[in-house]
PDB file of C-alpha atoms and ligand atoms in Angstrom:
ATOM      1  CA  UNK A 441       0.000   0.000   0.000  1.00 53.00           C
ATOM      2  CA  UNK A 442       1.349   3.342  -0.969  1.00 54.00           C
ATOM      3  CA  UNK A 443       2.006   5.728   1.928  1.00 59.00           C
ATOM      4  CA  UNK A 444       1.221   9.384   1.607  1.00 58.00           C
ATOM      5  CA  UNK A 445       4.330  11.433   1.075  1.00 66.00           C
ATOM      6  CA  UNK A 446       5.433  13.429   4.159  1.00 71.00           C
ATOM      7  CA  UNK A 447       5.210  16.956   2.990  1.00 82.00           C
ATOM      8  CA  UNK A 448       6.848  19.808   4.976  1.00 83.00           C
ATOM      9  CA  UNK A 449       3.319  20.969   5.886  1.00 86.00           C
ATOM     10  CA  UNK A 450       2.429  17.576   7.368  1.00 85.00           C
ATOM     11  CA  UNK A 451       5.735  17.491   9.275  1.00 88.00           C
ATOM     12  CA  UNK A 452       5.012  20.957  10.719  1.00 89.00           C
ATOM     13  CA  UNK A 453       1.510  19.889  11.697  1.00 89.00           C
ATOM     14  CA  UNK A 454       2.875  16.810  13.522  1.00 90.00           C
ATOM     15  CA  UNK A 455       5.452  18.894  15.346  1.00 91.00           C
ATOM     16  CA  UNK A 456       2.760  21.370  16.386  1.00 91.00           C
ATOM     17  CA  UNK A 457       0.654  18.501  17.778  1.00 92.00           C
ATOM     18  CA  UNK A 458       3.615  17.142  19.748  1.00 92.00           C
ATOM     19  CA  UNK A 459       4.422  20.549  21.185  1.00 93.00           C
ATOM     20  CA  UNK A 460       0.764  21.036  22.140  1.00 93.00           C
ATOM     21  CA  UNK A 461       0.712  17.617  23.840  1.00 93.00           C
ATOM     22  CA  UNK A 462       3.919  18.367  25.801  1.00 94.00           C
ATOM     23  CA  UNK A 463       2.574  21.782  26.886  1.00 93.00           C
ATOM     24  CA  UNK A 464      -0.666  20.147  28.045  1.00 93.00           C
ATOM     25  CA  UNK A 465       1.197  17.463  29.986  1.00 94.00           C
ATOM     26  CA  UNK A 466       3.466  20.052  31.610  1.00 94.00           C
ATOM     27  CA  UNK A 467       0.442  22.164  32.599  1.00 93.00           C
ATOM     28  CA  UNK A 468      -1.213  19.109  34.111  1.00 93.00           C
ATOM     29  CA  UNK A 469       1.945  18.294  36.094  1.00 92.00           C
ATOM     30  CA  UNK A 470       2.107  21.873  37.410  1.00 92.00           C
ATOM     31  CA  UNK A 471      -1.578  21.745  38.406  1.00 91.00           C
ATOM     32  CA  UNK A 472      -1.186  18.409  40.236  1.00 89.00           C
ATOM     33  CA  UNK A 473       1.975  19.610  42.038  1.00 87.00           C
ATOM     34  CA  UNK A 474       0.205  22.832  43.109  1.00 85.00           C
ATOM     35  CA  UNK A 475      -2.793  20.892  44.439  1.00 84.00           C
ATOM     36  CA  UNK A 476      -0.540  18.569  46.455  1.00 78.00           C
ATOM     37  CA  UNK A 477       1.365  21.566  47.818  1.00 77.00           C
ATOM     38  CA  UNK A 478      -1.838  23.405  48.827  1.00 75.00           C
ATOM     39  CA  UNK A 479      -3.250  20.287  50.496  1.00 69.00           C
ATOM     40  CA  UNK A 480      -0.040  19.918  52.513  1.00 68.00           C
ATOM     41  CA  UNK A 481      -0.138  23.543  53.679  1.00 61.00           C
ATOM     42  CA  UNK A 482      -3.778  23.102  54.660  1.00 58.00           C
ATOM     43  CA  UNK A 483      -2.979  19.874  56.495  1.00 55.00           C
ATOM     44  CA  UNK A 484      -0.140  21.576  58.293  1.00 56.00           C
ATOM     45  CA  UNK A 485      -2.425  24.471  59.288  1.00 54.00           C
ATOM     46  CA  UNK A 486      -5.108  22.098  60.585  1.00 54.00           C
ATOM     47  CA  UNK A 487      -2.517  20.181  62.577  1.00 57.00           C
ATOM     48  CA  UNK A 488      -1.049  23.386  63.952  1.00 58.00           C
ATOM     49  CA  UNK A 489      -4.471  24.661  65.058  1.00 66.00           C
ATOM     50  CA  UNK A 490      -5.233  21.250  66.616  1.00 71.00           C
ATOM     51  CA  UNK A 491      -1.970  21.456  68.513  1.00 77.00           C
ATOM     52  CA  UNK A 492      -2.799  24.947  69.781  1.00 85.00           C
ATOM     53  CA  UNK A 493      -5.872  23.417  71.477  1.00 92.00           C
ATOM     54  CA  UNK A 494      -3.497  21.174  73.429  1.00 93.00           C
ATOM     55  CA  UNK A 495      -1.336  23.941  74.931  1.00 92.00           C
ATOM     56  CA  UNK A 496      -0.168  23.089  78.428  1.00 93.00           C
ATOM     57  CA  UNK A 497       0.283  26.075  80.705  1.00 91.00           C
ATOM     58  CA  UNK A 498       2.677  25.884  83.632  1.00 87.00           C
ATOM     59  CA  UNK A 499       5.207  27.945  85.569  1.00 85.00           C
ATOM     60  CA  UNK A 500       7.906  26.892  83.110  1.00 85.00           C
ATOM     61  CA  UNK A 501       5.646  27.465  80.095  1.00 86.00           C
ATOM     62  CA  UNK A 502       3.344  30.394  80.947  1.00 87.00           C
ATOM     63  CA  UNK A 503       0.423  31.585  78.822  1.00 86.00           C
ATOM     64  CA  UNK A 504       1.588  34.463  76.669  1.00 77.00           C
ATOM     65  CA  UNK A 505       0.220  37.714  78.055  1.00 63.00           C
ATOM     66  CA  UNK A 506      -3.217  38.359  76.611  1.00 56.00           C
ATOM     67  CA  UNK A 507      -2.481  36.970  73.163  1.00 62.00           C
ATOM     68  CA  UNK A 508      -4.732  37.180  70.151  1.00 67.00           C
ATOM     69  CA  UNK A 509      -7.585  34.793  71.006  1.00 76.00           C
ATOM     70  CA  UNK A 510     -10.886  35.390  69.297  1.00 89.00           C
ATOM     71  CA  UNK A 511     -13.391  35.236  72.111  1.00 92.00           C
ATOM     72  CA  UNK A 512     -17.145  34.682  72.098  1.00 93.00           C
ATOM     73  CA  UNK A 513     -19.695  35.317  74.811  1.00 93.00           C
ATOM     74  CA  UNK A 514     -21.365  32.335  76.463  1.00 91.00           C
ATOM     75  CA  UNK A 515     -24.150  32.415  79.052  1.00 84.00           C
ATOM     76  CA  UNK A 516     -24.180  36.227  78.626  1.00 81.00           C
ATOM     77  CA  UNK A 517     -21.429  37.068  81.118  1.00 88.00           C
ATOM     78  CA  UNK A 518     -18.508  34.857  80.177  1.00 95.00           C
ATOM     79  CA  UNK A 519     -16.079  34.750  77.297  1.00 95.00           C
ATOM     80  CA  UNK A 520     -14.434  31.716  75.761  1.00 96.00           C
ATOM     81  CA  UNK A 521     -12.342  30.929  72.684  1.00 95.00           C
ATOM     82  CA  UNK A 522     -14.727  30.994  69.731  1.00 94.00           C
ATOM     83  CA  UNK A 523     -13.437  27.576  68.642  1.00 93.00           C
ATOM     84  CA  UNK A 524     -15.296  25.966  71.542  1.00 95.00           C
ATOM     85  CA  UNK A 525     -18.159  28.385  72.241  1.00 96.00           C
ATOM     86  CA  UNK A 526     -20.800  26.439  70.292  1.00 96.00           C
ATOM     87  CA  UNK A 527     -19.660  23.149  71.841  1.00 97.00           C
ATOM     88  CA  UNK A 528     -19.870  24.640  75.323  1.00 97.00           C
ATOM     89  CA  UNK A 529     -23.370  26.029  74.699  1.00 96.00           C
ATOM     90  CA  UNK A 530     -24.475  22.629  73.392  1.00 97.00           C
ATOM     91  CA  UNK A 531     -22.947  20.817  76.378  1.00 97.00           C
ATOM     92  CA  UNK A 532     -24.725  23.125  78.850  1.00 96.00           C
ATOM     93  CA  UNK A 533     -27.978  22.738  76.903  1.00 96.00           C
ATOM     94  CA  UNK A 534     -27.778  18.936  76.930  1.00 97.00           C
ATOM     95  CA  UNK A 535     -26.759  18.876  80.603  1.00 96.00           C
ATOM     96  CA  UNK A 536     -29.847  20.977  81.433  1.00 95.00           C
ATOM     97  CA  UNK A 537     -31.996  18.746  79.235  1.00 96.00           C
ATOM     98  CA  UNK A 538     -30.773  15.795  81.349  1.00 94.00           C
ATOM     99  CA  UNK A 539     -32.257  17.502  84.420  1.00 93.00           C
ATOM    100  CA  UNK A 540     -29.204  19.249  85.872  1.00 94.00           C
ATOM    101  CA  UNK A 541     -28.521  22.888  86.614  1.00 93.00           C
ATOM    102  CA  UNK A 542     -25.004  23.707  85.424  1.00 94.00           C
ATOM    103  CA  UNK A 543     -23.645  27.183  85.955  1.00 94.00           C
ATOM    104  CA  UNK A 544     -20.457  28.700  84.582  1.00 96.00           C
ATOM    105  CA  UNK A 545     -18.407  30.139  87.426  1.00 94.00           C
ATOM    106  CA  UNK A 546     -15.467  31.317  85.335  1.00 95.00           C
ATOM    107  CA  UNK A 547     -14.224  31.088  81.754  1.00 96.00           C
ATOM    108  CA  UNK A 548     -11.680  33.315  79.979  1.00 95.00           C
ATOM    109  CA  UNK A 549      -9.572  35.478  82.274  1.00 94.00           C
ATOM    110  CA  UNK A 550      -7.035  38.060  81.129  1.00 92.00           C
ATOM    111  CA  UNK A 551      -3.612  38.045  82.741  1.00 91.00           C
ATOM    112  CA  UNK A 552      -4.507  41.153  84.779  1.00 92.00           C
ATOM    113  CA  UNK A 553      -7.721  39.499  86.022  1.00 94.00           C
ATOM    114  CA  UNK A 554      -5.708  36.432  87.002  1.00 94.00           C
ATOM    115  CA  UNK A 555      -3.204  38.678  88.786  1.00 95.00           C
ATOM    116  CA  UNK A 556      -6.011  40.444  90.683  1.00 95.00           C
ATOM    117  CA  UNK A 557      -7.457  37.112  91.833  1.00 94.00           C
ATOM    118  CA  UNK A 558      -4.077  35.849  92.950  1.00 95.00           C
ATOM    119  CA  UNK A 559      -3.077  39.073  94.701  1.00 96.00           C
ATOM    120  CA  UNK A 560      -6.442  39.378  96.480  1.00 96.00           C
ATOM    121  CA  UNK A 561      -6.076  35.868  97.921  1.00 95.00           C
ATOM    122  CA  UNK A 562      -2.441  36.544  98.873  1.00 96.00           C
ATOM    123  CA  UNK A 563      -3.494  39.737 100.690  1.00 96.00           C
ATOM    124  CA  UNK A 564      -6.239  37.844 102.559  1.00 95.00           C
ATOM    125  CA  UNK A 565      -3.659  35.297 103.706  1.00 95.00           C
ATOM    126  CA  UNK A 566      -1.248  38.048 104.782  1.00 95.00           C
ATOM    127  CA  UNK A 567      -4.143  39.613 106.728  1.00 95.00           C
ATOM    128  CA  UNK A 568      -4.628  36.205 108.382  1.00 93.00           C
ATOM    129  CA  UNK A 569      -1.061  36.476 109.745  1.00 94.00           C
ATOM    130  CA  UNK A 570       1.062  34.670 107.144  1.00 94.00           C
ATOM    131  CA  UNK A 571       4.260  36.279 105.916  1.00 94.00           C
ATOM    132  CA  UNK A 572       4.215  37.369 102.273  1.00 94.00           C
ATOM    133  CA  UNK A 573       6.175  34.440 100.786  1.00 94.00           C
ATOM    134  CA  UNK A 574       4.150  31.845 102.683  1.00 94.00           C
ATOM    135  CA  UNK A 575       0.943  33.658 101.694  1.00 94.00           C
ATOM    136  CA  UNK A 576       1.938  33.458  98.007  1.00 94.00           C
ATOM    137  CA  UNK A 577       2.744  29.757  98.303  1.00 91.00           C
ATOM    138  CA  UNK A 578      -0.578  29.042 100.013  1.00 92.00           C
ATOM    139  CA  UNK A 579      -2.474  31.200  97.498  1.00 92.00           C
ATOM    140  CA  UNK A 580      -0.902  29.249  94.614  1.00 90.00           C
ATOM    141  CA  UNK A 581      -2.521  26.064  95.965  1.00 87.00           C
ATOM    142  CA  UNK A 582      -5.943  27.584  95.297  1.00 87.00           C
ATOM    143  CA  UNK A 583      -5.462  30.083  92.464  1.00 90.00           C
ATOM    144  CA  UNK A 584      -2.891  29.868  89.691  1.00 92.00           C
ATOM    145  CA  UNK A 585      -0.407  32.746  89.632  1.00 93.00           C
ATOM    146  CA  UNK A 586      -0.740  35.061  86.618  1.00 92.00           C
ATOM    147  CA  UNK A 587       0.559  33.374  83.462  1.00 91.00           C
ATOM    148  CA  UNK A 588       0.003  29.894  84.878  1.00 92.00           C
ATOM    149  CA  UNK A 589      -3.754  29.608  84.400  1.00 94.00           C
ATOM    150  CA  UNK A 590      -5.220  27.985  81.327  1.00 93.00           C
ATOM    151  CA  UNK A 591      -8.224  30.274  81.815  1.00 95.00           C
ATOM    152  CA  UNK A 592      -5.943  32.795  80.095  1.00 94.00           C
ATOM    153  CA  UNK A 593      -6.000  30.584  76.980  1.00 93.00           C
ATOM    154  CA  UNK A 594      -9.770  30.994  76.746  1.00 94.00           C
ATOM    155  CA  UNK A 595     -10.061  27.199  76.584  1.00 96.00           C
ATOM    156  CA  UNK A 596     -10.995  26.492  80.215  1.00 97.00           C
ATOM    157  CA  UNK A 597     -14.312  26.798  81.999  1.00 97.00           C
ATOM    158  CA  UNK A 598     -15.373  26.146  85.587  1.00 96.00           C
ATOM    159  CA  UNK A 599     -18.859  24.641  85.792  1.00 95.00           C
ATOM    160  CA  UNK A 600     -20.731  23.741  88.990  1.00 92.00           C
ATOM    161  CA  UNK A 601     -24.292  23.457  90.279  1.00 88.00           C
ATOM    162  CA  UNK A 602     -26.350  26.592  89.885  1.00 85.00           C
ATOM    163  CA  UNK A 603     -27.622  26.814  93.465  1.00 78.00           C
ATOM    164  CA  UNK A 604     -24.723  25.952  95.718  1.00 73.00           C
ATOM    165  CA  UNK A 605     -21.812  26.271  93.270  1.00 69.00           C
ATOM    166  CA  UNK A 606     -20.600  22.874  94.431  1.00 70.00           C
ATOM    167  CA  UNK A 607     -19.971  19.713  92.460  1.00 67.00           C
ATOM    168  CA  UNK A 608     -23.035  17.460  92.232  1.00 77.00           C
ATOM    169  CA  UNK A 609     -25.219  15.868  89.558  1.00 89.00           C
ATOM    170  CA  UNK A 610     -23.819  18.322  87.048  1.00 93.00           C
ATOM    171  CA  UNK A 611     -20.315  16.972  87.700  1.00 93.00           C
ATOM    172  CA  UNK A 612     -21.410  13.373  87.319  1.00 93.00           C
ATOM    173  CA  UNK A 613     -23.074  14.197  84.004  1.00 96.00           C
ATOM    174  CA  UNK A 614     -20.064  16.196  82.782  1.00 96.00           C
ATOM    175  CA  UNK A 615     -17.632  13.464  83.860  1.00 94.00           C
ATOM    176  CA  UNK A 616     -19.571  11.053  81.657  1.00 95.00           C
ATOM    177  CA  UNK A 617     -20.310  13.343  78.718  1.00 98.00           C
ATOM    178  CA  UNK A 618     -17.929  16.329  78.509  1.00 98.00           C
ATOM    179  CA  UNK A 619     -15.597  14.444  76.139  1.00 98.00           C
ATOM    180  CA  UNK A 620     -18.417  14.197  73.593  1.00 98.00           C
ATOM    181  CA  UNK A 621     -18.193  17.983  73.256  1.00 98.00           C
ATOM    182  CA  UNK A 622     -14.385  18.133  73.225  1.00 98.00           C
ATOM    183  CA  UNK A 623     -13.937  18.946  76.930  1.00 98.00           C
ATOM    184  CA  UNK A 624     -11.998  17.037  79.593  1.00 98.00           C
ATOM    185  CA  UNK A 625     -11.865  17.249  83.376  1.00 97.00           C
ATOM    186  CA  UNK A 626      -8.412  18.782  83.335  1.00 97.00           C
ATOM    187  CA  UNK A 627      -7.115  18.111  86.850  1.00 96.00           C
ATOM    188  CA  UNK A 628      -8.610  14.796  87.981  1.00 96.00           C
ATOM    189  CA  UNK A 629      -8.152  13.084  91.347  1.00 95.00           C
ATOM    190  CA  UNK A 630      -5.301  10.586  91.453  1.00 96.00           C
ATOM    191  CA  UNK A 631      -3.356  12.294  88.644  1.00 96.00           C
ATOM    192  CA  UNK A 632      -1.869  15.106  90.716  1.00 94.00           C
ATOM    193  CA  UNK A 633       1.678  13.889  90.186  1.00 96.00           C
ATOM    194  CA  UNK A 634       1.201  14.101  86.415  1.00 95.00           C
ATOM    195  CA  UNK A 635      -0.738  17.362  86.121  1.00 94.00           C
ATOM    196  CA  UNK A 636       1.174  19.024  88.945  1.00 90.00           C
ATOM    197  CA  UNK A 637      -2.137  20.398  90.243  1.00 90.00           C
ATOM    198  CA  UNK A 638      -4.515  19.407  92.989  1.00 90.00           C
ATOM    199  CA  UNK A 639      -7.811  17.802  91.978  1.00 93.00           C
ATOM    200  CA  UNK A 640     -10.169  20.496  90.675  1.00 92.00           C
ATOM    201  CA  UNK A 641     -13.696  19.072  90.338  1.00 92.00           C
ATOM    202  CA  UNK A 642     -15.244  21.861  88.280  1.00 93.00           C
ATOM    203  CA  UNK A 643     -12.451  22.824  85.851  1.00 96.00           C
ATOM    204  CA  UNK A 644     -13.033  21.678  82.264  1.00 97.00           C
ATOM    205  CA  UNK A 645     -10.686  22.234  79.375  1.00 98.00           C
ATOM    206  CA  UNK A 646     -11.450  22.196  75.663  1.00 97.00           C
ATOM    207  CA  UNK A 647      -8.971  20.077  73.686  1.00 97.00           C
ATOM    208  CA  UNK A 648     -11.075  19.282  70.595  1.00 96.00           C
ATOM    209  CA  UNK A 649     -13.306  16.264  70.077  1.00 96.00           C
ATOM    210  CA  UNK A 650     -10.643  13.830  68.787  1.00 95.00           C
ATOM    211  CA  UNK A 651      -8.250  14.460  71.681  1.00 96.00           C
ATOM    212  CA  UNK A 652     -11.068  14.478  74.265  1.00 97.00           C
ATOM    213  CA  UNK A 653     -12.358  11.119  73.010  1.00 97.00           C
ATOM    214  CA  UNK A 654      -8.935   9.498  73.259  1.00 96.00           C
ATOM    215  CA  UNK A 655      -8.144  11.078  76.622  1.00 97.00           C
ATOM    216  CA  UNK A 656     -11.504   9.780  77.917  1.00 97.00           C
ATOM    217  CA  UNK A 657     -11.116   6.290  76.438  1.00 96.00           C
ATOM    218  CA  UNK A 658      -7.519   5.858  77.577  1.00 96.00           C
ATOM    219  CA  UNK A 659      -8.259   7.506  80.952  1.00 96.00           C
ATOM    220  CA  UNK A 660      -5.189   9.723  80.673  1.00 97.00           C
ATOM    221  CA  UNK A 661      -4.361  13.382  81.268  1.00 97.00           C
ATOM    222  CA  UNK A 662      -3.603  16.064  78.695  1.00 97.00           C
ATOM    223  CA  UNK A 663       0.082  15.798  79.654  1.00 96.00           C
ATOM    224  CA  UNK A 664       0.091  12.070  78.864  1.00 96.00           C
ATOM    225  CA  UNK A 665      -1.851  12.569  75.637  1.00 96.00           C
ATOM    226  CA  UNK A 666       0.557  15.234  74.345  1.00 94.00           C
ATOM    227  CA  UNK A 667       3.565  13.089  75.286  1.00 94.00           C
ATOM    228  CA  UNK A 668       2.002  10.076  73.566  1.00 92.00           C
ATOM    229  CA  UNK A 669       0.972  11.752  70.309  1.00 88.00           C
ATOM    230  CA  UNK A 670       3.329  14.689  69.990  1.00 85.00           C
ATOM    231  CA  UNK A 671       6.350  13.376  71.854  1.00 80.00           C
ATOM    232  CA  UNK A 672       6.868  16.276  74.246  1.00 57.00           C
TER     233      UNK A 672
HETATM  234 ZN1  LIG B1636     -10.699  26.674  86.377  1.00 53.50          ZN
END
């Protein structure tokens, strides 16, 4: 069978097609690479924001002075990090629906508010006859010194019974269900040597739903969870 002669025009046309194909393939490669790159950045951002929910505040690692949290109002008078405001409202709603009367006693506190609380208690103890250093040490057993309270993160909330402000049915319900909303009882009994804090029955901390679920299921503290999953 006779083959058509390859004219210069046909040759040019073939070359043009090849160049077009290569350009298309290169464009596709650039698009795929860009998508992978963007997905990685997004993944990194998500992981970084998850990690910021797990911040541990202590004397050696204080909360940065009044940083740039975005706060939302809850229960009219209190402010909390907007990342957990809806979850907190839902938790309180469901706790009430279960027949309890939860009341927020404290949520976000600025560093100056924390300082006022701590200084007021220290002054009371000095008035009771303690010397200043002893008064500060005793005060620190009840109120965190400024910089050392996770209330300054906007991720902690104290919740007790409405009437007597003491732990009760509300606590039992929260102990069983808080994790479903991303909250954990932050300073549980029997874990004082790990958390470095005395048992606080009404102090709940938002860590996100994934972390809260694992912390609840494994019956561990935030310190243990961070060490286990983030290695520090
Ligand atoms: Zn608290």
